[in-house]
C-alpha cells in the first residue's frame, strides 16, 4: 500500500485563454510537513483548489489520501485553512465551530469537547462567546486554524496560516504544526514567510509559472558548506593556496572571502594553514544557504516581484 497522501501527475488548469497551472506533479508522504513555495501568480492557490476539488483540473491525474480527486470520504478527512476566508461575523467562535462541526457530521458532547480543546489550544477560550466581528485579524486567523483541525484530519492544507499573526501567534502555529507531525498528520503548507517554512517543513516544492520545477529536503546534510572568511592581507598566493581546500572562491569586500568546502571537517585544517602562512584571521564562519537564497536561485534572475 502506498504511503503517499498526495500524488499528482501533470495536473493542468485553464481559465479561459490563461494557463494557471501547467504541470502540477507532486508526491507528499504520510506525516510529512510539506512546503509549497512560489512567487505571486505561480498557480499555488489554484493548485490547492484542485487538490481540494474546489476546482476541476483540465488535464493530468491525482489522488489524495489514496483516492481520486473529489472522493467524498477522502475529503471528509481533510482540513483546510484558506488564505482569504470569510466567517459569519454575527456568530461567536464557539457557534462557528459548532456549525462547521455539524457539517462534518459531528454532534453532542464529542463535538463540544473538540471545540473546547481547540479553542483552548489557539488561546481563544476566554473570547469564545464573543461575536467574531469584534476579533482582531490574529484572533480570526486562530479561529480559522481551529476550524481546519475540527475533524481531526489526516491531511491539513494551511494557506498562509501565519498571516496577520504577531511573533507569539507564529510560534503558536509552529507548535501546533509540530504536534500534528507527532500525531502523524500530513500538513501541506503554503507561505511566503520562508523563515517559518524553513523552521517547520521537512520538504518543499518550488512552483514557477504553473509548473513544479524543484523539490528539496530541509534540515538534511548537504554536499558542501559555504565559508565566509575575514582575512588579510589578500594576495594572489593566498587565493591560489585556498584552491586546495575548496572551490567557488569569491571576494565580497576588501578583506572578506567566500568559498565552498565539502564539510565542516575541512575548517580546522584551513584555519591552521592560514595561520601558518602568516595570514591574519579575523573571522572564519561556516554558513548554510538559507531557504530564501535557494528560492532566489531556483526562481532565476528573470523572476520579477509579484
PDB file of N, CA and C in Angstrom, residues 183-269:
ATOM      1  N   UNK A 183       1.538  13.437  15.698  1.00  0.00           N
ATOM      2  CA  UNK A 183       0.362  12.575  15.568  1.00  0.00           C
ATOM      3  C   UNK A 183       0.318  11.862  14.226  1.00  0.00           C
ATOM      4  N   UNK A 184       1.257  12.180  13.323  1.00  0.00           N
ATOM      5  CA  UNK A 184       1.270  11.536  12.019  1.00  0.00           C
ATOM      6  C   UNK A 184       0.401  12.229  10.986  1.00  0.00           C
ATOM      7  N   UNK A 185      -0.077  13.440  11.295  1.00  0.00           N
ATOM      8  CA  UNK A 185      -0.900  14.201  10.367  1.00  0.00           C
ATOM      9  C   UNK A 185      -0.009  14.849   9.312  1.00  0.00           C
ATOM     10  N   UNK A 186      -0.432  14.809   8.072  1.00  0.00           N
ATOM     11  CA  UNK A 186       0.294  15.448   6.981  1.00  0.00           C
ATOM     12  C   UNK A 186      -0.162  16.899   6.857  1.00  0.00           C
ATOM     13  N   UNK A 187       0.793  17.811   6.721  1.00  0.00           N
ATOM     14  CA  UNK A 187       0.484  19.237   6.584  1.00  0.00           C
ATOM     15  C   UNK A 187       1.036  19.737   5.254  1.00  0.00           C
ATOM     16  N   UNK A 188       0.164  20.353   4.469  1.00  0.00           N
ATOM     17  CA  UNK A 188       0.542  20.974   3.197  1.00  0.00           C
ATOM     18  C   UNK A 188       0.501  22.473   3.422  1.00  0.00           C
ATOM     19  N   UNK A 189       1.673  23.098   3.448  1.00  0.00           N
ATOM     20  CA  UNK A 189       1.806  24.477   3.904  1.00  0.00           C
ATOM     21  C   UNK A 189       2.216  25.399   2.765  1.00  0.00           C
ATOM     22  N   UNK A 190       1.404  26.404   2.521  1.00  0.00           N
ATOM     23  CA  UNK A 190       1.745  27.457   1.564  1.00  0.00           C
ATOM     24  C   UNK A 190       2.000  28.738   2.349  1.00  0.00           C
ATOM     25  N   UNK A 191       3.195  29.302   2.210  1.00  0.00           N
ATOM     26  CA  UNK A 191       3.516  30.515   2.947  1.00  0.00           C
ATOM     27  C   UNK A 191       4.598  31.298   2.226  1.00  0.00           C
ATOM     28  N   UNK A 192       4.501  32.632   2.302  1.00  0.00           N
ATOM     29  CA  UNK A 192       5.554  33.493   1.794  1.00  0.00           C
ATOM     30  C   UNK A 192       6.620  33.767   2.848  1.00  0.00           C
ATOM     31  N   UNK A 193       6.364  33.388   4.093  1.00  0.00           N
ATOM     32  CA  UNK A 193       7.334  33.603   5.162  1.00  0.00           C
ATOM     33  C   UNK A 193       8.320  32.435   5.162  1.00  0.00           C
ATOM     34  N   UNK A 194       9.401  32.590   4.416  1.00  0.00           N
ATOM     35  CA  UNK A 194      10.316  31.478   4.197  1.00  0.00           C
ATOM     36  C   UNK A 194      11.019  31.053   5.480  1.00  0.00           C
ATOM     37  N   UNK A 195      11.199  31.977   6.415  1.00  0.00           N
ATOM     38  CA  UNK A 195      11.787  31.595   7.697  1.00  0.00           C
ATOM     39  C   UNK A 195      10.902  30.623   8.453  1.00  0.00           C
ATOM     40  N   UNK A 196       9.580  30.840   8.398  1.00  0.00           N
ATOM     41  CA  UNK A 196       8.646  29.921   9.033  1.00  0.00           C
ATOM     42  C   UNK A 196       8.667  28.566   8.348  1.00  0.00           C
ATOM     43  N   UNK A 197       8.709  28.573   7.019  1.00  0.00           N
ATOM     44  CA  UNK A 197       8.755  27.321   6.257  1.00  0.00           C
ATOM     45  C   UNK A 197      10.024  26.547   6.600  1.00  0.00           C
ATOM     46  N   UNK A 198      11.141  27.254   6.651  1.00  0.00           N
ATOM     47  CA  UNK A 198      12.423  26.606   6.929  1.00  0.00           C
ATOM     48  C   UNK A 198      12.443  25.995   8.324  1.00  0.00           C
ATOM     49  N   UNK A 199      11.788  26.658   9.280  1.00  0.00           N
ATOM     50  CA  UNK A 199      11.771  26.159  10.655  1.00  0.00           C
ATOM     51  C   UNK A 199      10.773  25.032  10.847  1.00  0.00           C
ATOM     52  N   UNK A 200       9.862  24.839   9.901  1.00  0.00           N
ATOM     53  CA  UNK A 200       8.728  23.942  10.114  1.00  0.00           C
ATOM     54  C   UNK A 200       8.738  22.713   9.210  1.00  0.00           C
ATOM     55  N   UNK A 201       9.088  22.898   7.949  1.00  0.00           N
ATOM     56  CA  UNK A 201       8.832  21.857   6.943  1.00  0.00           C
ATOM     57  C   UNK A 201       9.946  20.819   6.850  1.00  0.00           C
ATOM     58  N   UNK A 202       9.556  19.619   6.433  1.00  0.00           N
ATOM     59  CA  UNK A 202      10.513  18.551   6.151  1.00  0.00           C
ATOM     60  C   UNK A 202      11.033  18.638   4.722  1.00  0.00           C
ATOM     61  N   UNK A 203      10.153  19.085   3.828  1.00  0.00           N
ATOM     62  CA  UNK A 203      10.492  19.117   2.409  1.00  0.00           C
ATOM     63  C   UNK A 203       9.674  20.212   1.748  1.00  0.00           C
ATOM     64  N   UNK A 204      10.199  20.770   0.648  1.00  0.00           N
ATOM     65  CA  UNK A 204       9.489  21.836  -0.049  1.00  0.00           C
ATOM     66  C   UNK A 204       9.529  21.582  -1.553  1.00  0.00           C
ATOM     67  N   UNK A 205       8.525  22.136  -2.236  1.00  0.00           N
ATOM     68  CA  UNK A 205       8.492  22.148  -3.694  1.00  0.00           C
ATOM     69  C   UNK A 205       8.385  23.595  -4.141  1.00  0.00           C
ATOM     70  N   UNK A 206       9.094  23.931  -5.211  1.00  0.00           N
ATOM     71  CA  UNK A 206       9.053  25.270  -5.790  1.00  0.00           C
ATOM     72  C   UNK A 206       8.216  25.235  -7.061  1.00  0.00           C
ATOM     73  N   UNK A 207       7.335  26.219  -7.179  1.00  0.00           N
ATOM     74  CA  UNK A 207       6.449  26.309  -8.337  1.00  0.00           C
ATOM     75  C   UNK A 207       6.713  27.627  -9.054  1.00  0.00           C
ATOM     76  N   UNK A 208       6.827  27.557 -10.360  1.00  0.00           N
ATOM     77  CA  UNK A 208       7.052  28.748 -11.171  1.00  0.00           C
ATOM     78  C   UNK A 208       6.234  28.633 -12.448  1.00  0.00           C
ATOM     79  N   UNK A 209       5.463  29.682 -12.735  1.00  0.00           N
ATOM     80  CA  UNK A 209       4.639  29.724 -13.948  1.00  0.00           C
ATOM     81  C   UNK A 209       3.802  28.453 -14.098  1.00  0.00           C
ATOM     82  N   UNK A 210       3.230  28.015 -12.982  1.00  0.00           N
ATOM     83  CA  UNK A 210       2.321  26.883 -13.025  1.00  0.00           C
ATOM     84  C   UNK A 210       2.971  25.525 -13.142  1.00  0.00           C
ATOM     85  N   UNK A 211       4.276  25.446 -12.915  1.00  0.00           N
ATOM     86  CA  UNK A 211       4.998  24.168 -13.009  1.00  0.00           C
ATOM     87  C   UNK A 211       5.792  23.894 -11.733  1.00  0.00           C
ATOM     88  N   UNK A 212       5.826  22.635 -11.337  1.00  0.00           N
ATOM     89  CA  UNK A 212       6.705  22.217 -10.250  1.00  0.00           C
ATOM     90  C   UNK A 212       8.105  22.089 -10.824  1.00  0.00           C
ATOM     91  N   UNK A 213       9.042  22.938 -10.368  1.00  0.00           N
ATOM     92  CA  UNK A 213      10.355  22.975 -11.011  1.00  0.00           C
ATOM     93  C   UNK A 213      11.477  22.417 -10.138  1.00  0.00           C
ATOM     94  N   UNK A 214      11.232  22.287  -8.824  1.00  0.00           N
ATOM     95  CA  UNK A 214      12.313  21.794  -7.967  1.00  0.00           C
ATOM     96  C   UNK A 214      11.735  21.346  -6.636  1.00  0.00           C
ATOM     97  N   UNK A 215      12.281  20.258  -6.087  1.00  0.00           N
ATOM     98  CA  UNK A 215      11.929  19.799  -4.743  1.00  0.00           C
ATOM     99  C   UNK A 215      13.207  19.586  -3.953  1.00  0.00           C
ATOM    100  N   UNK A 216      13.150  19.793  -2.645  1.00  0.00           N
ATOM    101  CA  UNK A 216      14.330  19.557  -1.817  1.00  0.00           C
ATOM    102  C   UNK A 216      13.909  19.284  -0.382  1.00  0.00           C
ATOM    103  N   UNK A 217      14.707  18.481   0.293  1.00  0.00           N
ATOM    104  CA  UNK A 217      14.507  18.214   1.717  1.00  0.00           C
ATOM    105  C   UNK A 217      15.195  19.304   2.522  1.00  0.00           C
ATOM    106  N   UNK A 218      14.626  19.638   3.671  1.00  0.00           N
ATOM    107  CA  UNK A 218      15.214  20.635   4.560  1.00  0.00           C
ATOM    108  C   UNK A 218      15.818  19.942   5.775  1.00  0.00           C
ATOM    109  N   UNK A 219      16.850  20.549   6.334  1.00  0.00           N
ATOM    110  CA  UNK A 219      17.458  20.023   7.552  1.00  0.00           C
ATOM    111  C   UNK A 219      18.286  18.769   7.338  1.00  0.00           C
ATOM    112  N   UNK A 220      18.560  18.428   6.076  1.00  0.00           N
ATOM    113  CA  UNK A 220      19.365  17.250   5.776  1.00  0.00           C
ATOM    114  C   UNK A 220      20.800  17.667   5.472  1.00  0.00           C
ATOM    115  N   UNK A 221      21.767  16.768   5.707  1.00  0.00           N
ATOM    116  CA  UNK A 221      23.150  17.101   5.361  1.00  0.00           C
ATOM    117  C   UNK A 221      23.274  17.406   3.870  1.00  0.00           C
ATOM    118  N   UNK A 222      24.103  18.387   3.547  1.00  0.00           N
ATOM    119  CA  UNK A 222      24.327  18.735   2.150  1.00  0.00           C
ATOM    120  C   UNK A 222      25.745  18.378   1.770  1.00  0.00           C
ATOM    121  N   UNK A 223      26.018  18.436   0.464  1.00  0.00           N
ATOM    122  CA  UNK A 223      27.318  18.000  -0.042  1.00  0.00           C
ATOM    123  C   UNK A 223      28.386  19.075   0.062  1.00  0.00           C
ATOM    124  N   UNK A 224      28.035  20.243   0.582  1.00  0.00           N
ATOM    125  CA  UNK A 224      29.013  21.324   0.675  1.00  0.00           C
ATOM    126  C   UNK A 224      28.583  22.311   1.756  1.00  0.00           C
ATOM    127  N   UNK A 225      29.530  23.141   2.162  1.00  0.00           N
ATOM    128  CA  UNK A 225      29.264  24.216   3.117  1.00  0.00           C
ATOM    129  C   UNK A 225      29.951  25.476   2.592  1.00  0.00           C
ATOM    130  N   UNK A 226      29.257  26.584   2.624  1.00  0.00           N
ATOM    131  CA  UNK A 226      29.861  27.867   2.268  1.00  0.00           C
ATOM    132  C   UNK A 226      30.545  28.445   3.496  1.00  0.00           C
ATOM    133  N   UNK A 227      31.728  29.019   3.289  1.00  0.00           N
ATOM    134  CA  UNK A 227      32.531  29.586   4.376  1.00  0.00           C
ATOM    135  C   UNK A 227      32.821  31.043   4.043  1.00  0.00           C
ATOM    136  N   UNK A 228      32.645  31.892   5.041  1.00  0.00           N
ATOM    137  CA  UNK A 228      32.994  33.303   4.898  1.00  0.00           C
ATOM    138  C   UNK A 228      34.197  33.584   5.778  1.00  0.00           C
ATOM    139  N   UNK A 229      35.244  34.176   5.186  1.00  0.00           N
ATOM    140  CA  UNK A 229      36.482  34.453   5.922  1.00  0.00           C
ATOM    141  C   UNK A 229      36.797  35.938   5.854  1.00  0.00           C
ATOM    142  N   UNK A 230      37.203  36.484   6.987  1.00  0.00           N
ATOM    143  CA  UNK A 230      37.748  37.851   7.020  1.00  0.00           C
ATOM    144  C   UNK A 230      39.228  37.732   7.356  1.00  0.00           C
ATOM    145  N   UNK A 231      40.045  37.963   6.353  1.00  0.00           N
ATOM    146  CA  UNK A 231      41.487  37.736   6.484  1.00  0.00           C
ATOM    147  C   UNK A 231      42.244  38.882   5.811  1.00  0.00           C
ATOM    148  N   UNK A 232      43.511  39.001   6.179  1.00  0.00           N
ATOM    149  CA  UNK A 232      44.385  39.954   5.499  1.00  0.00           C
ATOM    150  C   UNK A 232      45.846  39.516   5.727  1.00  0.00           C
ATOM    151  N   UNK A 233      46.732  39.857   4.802  1.00  0.00           N
ATOM    152  CA  UNK A 233      46.438  40.534   3.536  1.00  0.00           C
ATOM    153  C   UNK A 233      45.922  39.534   2.497  1.00  0.00           C
ATOM    154  N   UNK A 234      45.195  40.047   1.532  1.00  0.00           N
ATOM    155  CA  UNK A 234      44.723  39.220   0.426  1.00  0.00           C
ATOM    156  C   UNK A 234      45.681  39.396  -0.746  1.00  0.00           C
ATOM    157  N   UNK A 235      46.145  38.288  -1.255  1.00  0.00           N
ATOM    158  CA  UNK A 235      47.035  38.358  -2.418  1.00  0.00           C
ATOM    159  C   UNK A 235      46.809  37.148  -3.298  1.00  0.00           C
ATOM    160  N   UNK A 236      47.443  37.123  -4.443  1.00  0.00           N
ATOM    161  CA  UNK A 236      47.240  36.052  -5.420  1.00  0.00           C
ATOM    162  C   UNK A 236      47.700  34.708  -4.873  1.00  0.00           C
ATOM    163  N   UNK A 237      48.766  34.681  -4.068  1.00  0.00           N
ATOM    164  CA  UNK A 237      49.251  33.419  -3.499  1.00  0.00           C
ATOM    165  C   UNK A 237      48.227  32.823  -2.535  1.00  0.00           C
ATOM    166  N   UNK A 238      47.579  33.685  -1.741  1.00  0.00           N
ATOM    167  CA  UNK A 238      46.543  33.211  -0.826  1.00  0.00           C
ATOM    168  C   UNK A 238      45.382  32.592  -1.596  1.00  0.00           C
ATOM    169  N   UNK A 239      44.936  33.294  -2.623  1.00  0.00           N
ATOM    170  CA  UNK A 239      43.804  32.790  -3.406  1.00  0.00           C
ATOM    171  C   UNK A 239      44.149  31.467  -4.070  1.00  0.00           C
ATOM    172  N   UNK A 240      45.377  31.345  -4.556  1.00  0.00           N
ATOM    173  CA  UNK A 240      45.780  30.102  -5.196  1.00  0.00           C
ATOM    174  C   UNK A 240      45.868  28.968  -4.177  1.00  0.00           C
ATOM    175  N   UNK A 241      46.390  29.247  -2.981  1.00  0.00           N
ATOM    176  CA  UNK A 241      46.508  28.213  -1.962  1.00  0.00           C
ATOM    177  C   UNK A 241      45.168  27.719  -1.454  1.00  0.00           C
ATOM    178  N   UNK A 242      44.160  28.594  -1.440  1.00  0.00           N
ATOM    179  CA  UNK A 242      42.831  28.198  -0.972  1.00  0.00           C
ATOM    180  C   UNK A 242      42.186  27.142  -1.856  1.00  0.00           C
ATOM    181  N   UNK A 243      42.658  27.031  -3.091  1.00  0.00           N
ATOM    182  CA  UNK A 243      42.056  26.054  -4.014  1.00  0.00           C
ATOM    183  C   UNK A 243      42.261  24.618  -3.551  1.00  0.00           C
ATOM    184  N   UNK A 244      43.229  24.423  -2.654  1.00  0.00           N
ATOM    185  CA  UNK A 244      43.453  23.069  -2.115  1.00  0.00           C
ATOM    186  C   UNK A 244      42.371  22.679  -1.111  1.00  0.00           C
ATOM    187  N   UNK A 245      41.615  23.657  -0.623  1.00  0.00           N
ATOM    188  CA  UNK A 245      40.624  23.387   0.412  1.00  0.00           C
ATOM    189  C   UNK A 245      39.183  23.459  -0.103  1.00  0.00           C
ATOM    190  N   UNK A 246      38.960  24.166  -1.195  1.00  0.00           N
ATOM    191  CA  UNK A 246      37.585  24.328  -1.663  1.00  0.00           C
ATOM    192  C   UNK A 246      37.525  24.947  -3.040  1.00  0.00           C
ATOM    193  N   UNK A 247      36.345  25.428  -3.385  1.00  0.00           N
ATOM    194  CA  UNK A 247      36.101  25.965  -4.731  1.00  0.00           C
ATOM    195  C   UNK A 247      35.156  27.159  -4.623  1.00  0.00           C
ATOM    196  N   UNK A 248      34.787  27.690  -5.762  1.00  0.00           N
ATOM    197  CA  UNK A 248      33.873  28.838  -5.839  1.00  0.00           C
ATOM    198  C   UNK A 248      34.348  29.969  -4.940  1.00  0.00           C
ATOM    199  N   UNK A 249      35.634  30.314  -5.063  1.00  0.00           N
ATOM    200  CA  UNK A 249      36.218  31.358  -4.230  1.00  0.00           C
ATOM    201  C   UNK A 249      35.869  32.722  -4.825  1.00  0.00           C
ATOM    202  N   UNK A 250      35.342  33.600  -3.968  1.00  0.00           N
ATOM    203  CA  UNK A 250      34.984  34.940  -4.427  1.00  0.00           C
ATOM    204  C   UNK A 250      35.299  35.944  -3.336  1.00  0.00           C
ATOM    205  N   UNK A 251      35.535  37.183  -3.746  1.00  0.00           N
ATOM    206  CA  UNK A 251      35.859  38.252  -2.814  1.00  0.00           C
ATOM    207  C   UNK A 251      34.700  39.229  -2.793  1.00  0.00           C
ATOM    208  N   UNK A 252      34.087  39.429  -1.591  1.00  0.00           N
ATOM    209  CA  UNK A 252      32.923  40.305  -1.499  1.00  0.00           C
ATOM    210  C   UNK A 252      33.301  41.725  -1.087  1.00  0.00           C
ATOM    211  N   UNK A 253      34.344  41.875  -0.249  1.00  0.00           N
ATOM    212  CA  UNK A 253      34.854  43.197   0.125  1.00  0.00           C
ATOM    213  C   UNK A 253      36.369  43.117   0.140  1.00  0.00           C
ATOM    214  N   UNK A 254      37.001  44.189   0.608  1.00  0.00           N
ATOM    215  CA  UNK A 254      38.461  44.251   0.562  1.00  0.00           C
ATOM    216  C   UNK A 254      39.129  43.153   1.364  1.00  0.00           C
ATOM    217  N   UNK A 255      38.475  42.690   2.444  1.00  0.00           N
ATOM    218  CA  UNK A 255      39.120  41.680   3.294  1.00  0.00           C
ATOM    219  C   UNK A 255      38.227  40.471   3.582  1.00  0.00           C
ATOM    220  N   UNK A 256      37.148  40.292   2.846  1.00  0.00           N
ATOM    221  CA  UNK A 256      36.241  39.164   3.073  1.00  0.00           C
ATOM    222  C   UNK A 256      36.191  38.268   1.837  1.00  0.00           C
ATOM    223  N   UNK A 257      36.438  36.991   2.071  1.00  0.00           N
ATOM    224  CA  UNK A 257      36.379  35.973   1.026  1.00  0.00           C
ATOM    225  C   UNK A 257      35.251  35.001   1.319  1.00  0.00           C
ATOM    226  N   UNK A 258      34.693  34.444   0.269  1.00  0.00           N
ATOM    227  CA  UNK A 258      33.730  33.349   0.403  1.00  0.00           C
ATOM    228  C   UNK A 258      34.212  32.192  -0.457  1.00  0.00           C
ATOM    229  N   UNK A 259      34.031  30.978   0.074  1.00  0.00           N
ATOM    230  CA  UNK A 259      34.401  29.786  -0.684  1.00  0.00           C
ATOM    231  C   UNK A 259      33.522  28.630  -0.246  1.00  0.00           C
ATOM    232  N   UNK A 260      33.575  27.555  -1.000  1.00  0.00           N
ATOM    233  CA  UNK A 260      32.746  26.384  -0.743  1.00  0.00           C
ATOM    234  C   UNK A 260      33.650  25.195  -0.443  1.00  0.00           C
ATOM    235  N   UNK A 261      33.397  24.526   0.700  1.00  0.00           N
ATOM    236  CA  UNK A 261      34.170  23.341   1.090  1.00  0.00           C
ATOM    237  C   UNK A 261      33.235  22.148   1.211  1.00  0.00           C
ATOM    238  N   UNK A 262      33.802  20.964   1.240  1.00  0.00           N
ATOM    239  CA  UNK A 262      32.995  19.740   1.251  1.00  0.00           C
ATOM    240  C   UNK A 262      32.291  19.519   2.577  1.00  0.00           C
ATOM    241  N   UNK A 263      32.930  19.853   3.697  1.00  0.00           N
ATOM    242  CA  UNK A 263      32.324  19.614   5.006  1.00  0.00           C
ATOM    243  C   UNK A 263      33.001  20.479   6.050  1.00  0.00           C
ATOM    244  N   UNK A 264      32.407  20.539   7.245  1.00  0.00           N
ATOM    245  CA  UNK A 264      32.990  21.314   8.341  1.00  0.00           C
ATOM    246  C   UNK A 264      34.327  20.737   8.784  1.00  0.00           C
ATOM    247  N   UNK A 265      34.582  19.456   8.482  1.00  0.00           N
ATOM    248  CA  UNK A 265      35.856  18.834   8.860  1.00  0.00           C
ATOM    249  C   UNK A 265      37.030  19.508   8.174  1.00  0.00           C
ATOM    250  N   UNK A 266      36.788  20.230   7.092  1.00  0.00           N
ATOM    251  CA  UNK A 266      37.851  20.935   6.370  1.00  0.00           C
ATOM    252  C   UNK A 266      38.315  22.181   7.116  1.00  0.00           C
ATOM    253  N   UNK A 267      37.443  22.737   7.966  1.00  0.00           N
ATOM    254  CA  UNK A 267      37.712  24.055   8.548  1.00  0.00           C
ATOM    255  C   UNK A 267      38.934  24.098   9.464  1.00  0.00           C
ATOM    256  N   UNK A 268      39.178  23.125  10.367  1.00  0.00           N
ATOM    257  CA  UNK A 268      40.382  23.207  11.208  1.00  0.00           C
ATOM    258  C   UNK A 268      41.669  23.240  10.389  1.00  0.00           C
ATOM    259  N   UNK A 269      41.745  22.398   9.347  1.00  0.00           N
ATOM    260  CA  UNK A 269      42.951  22.389   8.512  1.00  0.00           C
ATOM    261  C   UNK A 269      43.101  23.706   7.764  1.00  0.00           C
TER     262      UNK A 269
END
